[in-house]
Tab-separated table of C-alpha atoms in Angstrom:
chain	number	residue	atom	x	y	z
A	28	UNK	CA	1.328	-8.324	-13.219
A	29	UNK	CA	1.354	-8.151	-9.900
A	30	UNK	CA	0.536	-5.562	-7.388
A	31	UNK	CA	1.339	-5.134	-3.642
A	32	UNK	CA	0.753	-3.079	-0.808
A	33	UNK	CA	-2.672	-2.926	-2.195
A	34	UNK	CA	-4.647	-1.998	0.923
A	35	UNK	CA	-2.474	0.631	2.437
A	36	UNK	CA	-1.239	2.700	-0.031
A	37	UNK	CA	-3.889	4.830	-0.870
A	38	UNK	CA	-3.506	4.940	-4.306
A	39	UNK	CA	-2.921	1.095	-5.737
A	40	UNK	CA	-6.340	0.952	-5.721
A	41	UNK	CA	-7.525	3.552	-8.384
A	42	UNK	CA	-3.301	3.054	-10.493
A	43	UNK	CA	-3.863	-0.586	-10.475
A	44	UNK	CA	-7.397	0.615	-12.401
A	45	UNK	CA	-6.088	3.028	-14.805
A	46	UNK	CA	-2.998	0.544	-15.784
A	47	UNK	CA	-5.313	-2.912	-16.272
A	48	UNK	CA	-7.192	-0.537	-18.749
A	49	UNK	CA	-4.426	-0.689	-21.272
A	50	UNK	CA	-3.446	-3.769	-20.502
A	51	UNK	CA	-5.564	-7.067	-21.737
A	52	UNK	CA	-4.840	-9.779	-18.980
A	53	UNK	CA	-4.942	-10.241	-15.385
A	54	UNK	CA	-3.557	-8.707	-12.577
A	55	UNK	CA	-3.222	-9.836	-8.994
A	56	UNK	CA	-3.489	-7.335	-6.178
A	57	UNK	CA	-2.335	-8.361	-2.704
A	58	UNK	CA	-2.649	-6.881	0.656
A	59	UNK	CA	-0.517	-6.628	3.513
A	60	UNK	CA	-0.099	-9.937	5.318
A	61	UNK	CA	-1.241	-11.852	2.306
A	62	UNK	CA	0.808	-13.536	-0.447
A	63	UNK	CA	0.395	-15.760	-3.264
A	64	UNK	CA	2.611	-18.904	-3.126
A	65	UNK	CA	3.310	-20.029	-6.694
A	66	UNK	CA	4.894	-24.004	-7.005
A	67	UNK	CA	5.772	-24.575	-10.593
A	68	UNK	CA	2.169	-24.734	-12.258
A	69	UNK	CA	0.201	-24.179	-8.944
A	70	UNK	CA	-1.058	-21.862	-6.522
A	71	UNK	CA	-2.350	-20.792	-3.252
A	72	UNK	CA	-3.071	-17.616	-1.599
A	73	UNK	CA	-1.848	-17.729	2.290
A	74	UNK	CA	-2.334	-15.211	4.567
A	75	UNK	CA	-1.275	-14.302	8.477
A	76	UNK	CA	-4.848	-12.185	8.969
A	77	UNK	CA	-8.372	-13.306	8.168
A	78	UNK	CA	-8.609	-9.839	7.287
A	79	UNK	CA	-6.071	-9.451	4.206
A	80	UNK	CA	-6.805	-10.367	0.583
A	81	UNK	CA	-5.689	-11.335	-3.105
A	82	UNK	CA	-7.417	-10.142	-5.639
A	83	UNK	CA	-7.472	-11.183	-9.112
A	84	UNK	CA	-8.568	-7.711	-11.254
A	85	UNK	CA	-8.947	-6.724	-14.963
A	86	UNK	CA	-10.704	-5.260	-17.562
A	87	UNK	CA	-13.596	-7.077	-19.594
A	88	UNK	CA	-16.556	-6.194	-21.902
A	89	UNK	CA	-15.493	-1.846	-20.824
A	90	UNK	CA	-16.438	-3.360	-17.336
A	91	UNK	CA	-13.931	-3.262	-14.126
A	92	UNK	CA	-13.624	-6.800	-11.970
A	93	UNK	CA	-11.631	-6.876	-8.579
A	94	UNK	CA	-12.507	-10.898	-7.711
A	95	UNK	CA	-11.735	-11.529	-4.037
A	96	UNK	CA	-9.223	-14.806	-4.121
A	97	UNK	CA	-9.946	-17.746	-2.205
A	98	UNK	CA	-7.890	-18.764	0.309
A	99	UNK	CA	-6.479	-22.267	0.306
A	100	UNK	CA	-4.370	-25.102	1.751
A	101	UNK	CA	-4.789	-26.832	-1.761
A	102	UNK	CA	-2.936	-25.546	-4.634
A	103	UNK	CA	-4.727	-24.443	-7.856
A	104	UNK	CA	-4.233	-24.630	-11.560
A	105	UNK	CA	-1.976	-21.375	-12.018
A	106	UNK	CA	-4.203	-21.300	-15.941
A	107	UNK	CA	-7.212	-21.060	-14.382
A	108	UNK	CA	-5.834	-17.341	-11.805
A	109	UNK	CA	-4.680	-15.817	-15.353
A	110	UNK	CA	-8.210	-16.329	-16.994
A	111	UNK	CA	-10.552	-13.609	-17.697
C-alpha cells in the first residue's frame, strides 16, 4: 500500500493509522518532493528536498511504527521495505 501526499494533507497522517490497523503488512507513506523508485526487485527513496520523507508504517505487537526511510543512491532489497 502506498500512501502520498503524506505531509500536506492533514489527514493521511491519522487515515493511514486507522487503515494499517486492519491491515497486516506494510505501508509506505511519502511526502511531497519525495518518491520511491522501484527497479524490478530493488529500491531507493529519492528526493528534491532534504526536508521530505518515506516512511515505512504498520501495525505490530497492538503497537504503531512510522520508520523514517533512508535515503539512497544504492538500491535495496525490495523484501527487506515489506518486512515488519
Amino acid at each position: 500500500m502506498f500512501n502520498l501526499h503524506y505531509d500536506t494533507q492533514i489527514h493521511r497522517k491519522a487515515d493511514l493509522k486507522k487503515m494499517m490497523k486492519k491491515t497486516p503488512g506494510v505501508a509506505v507513506a511519502v511526502d511531497n518532493y519525495c518518491a520511491l523508485e522501484i527497479i524490478d526487485k530493488t529500491y531507493r527513496i529519492i528526493s528534491s528536498r532534504s526536508s521530505a520523507n518515506a516512511y515505512k508504517v504498520y501495525w505490530k505487537s497492538n503497537k504503531y511504527f512510522q520508520e523514517i526511510i533512508d535515503k539512497s543512491k544504492e538500491y535495496k532489497e525490495l523484501k527487506e521495505l515489506i518486512r515488519k
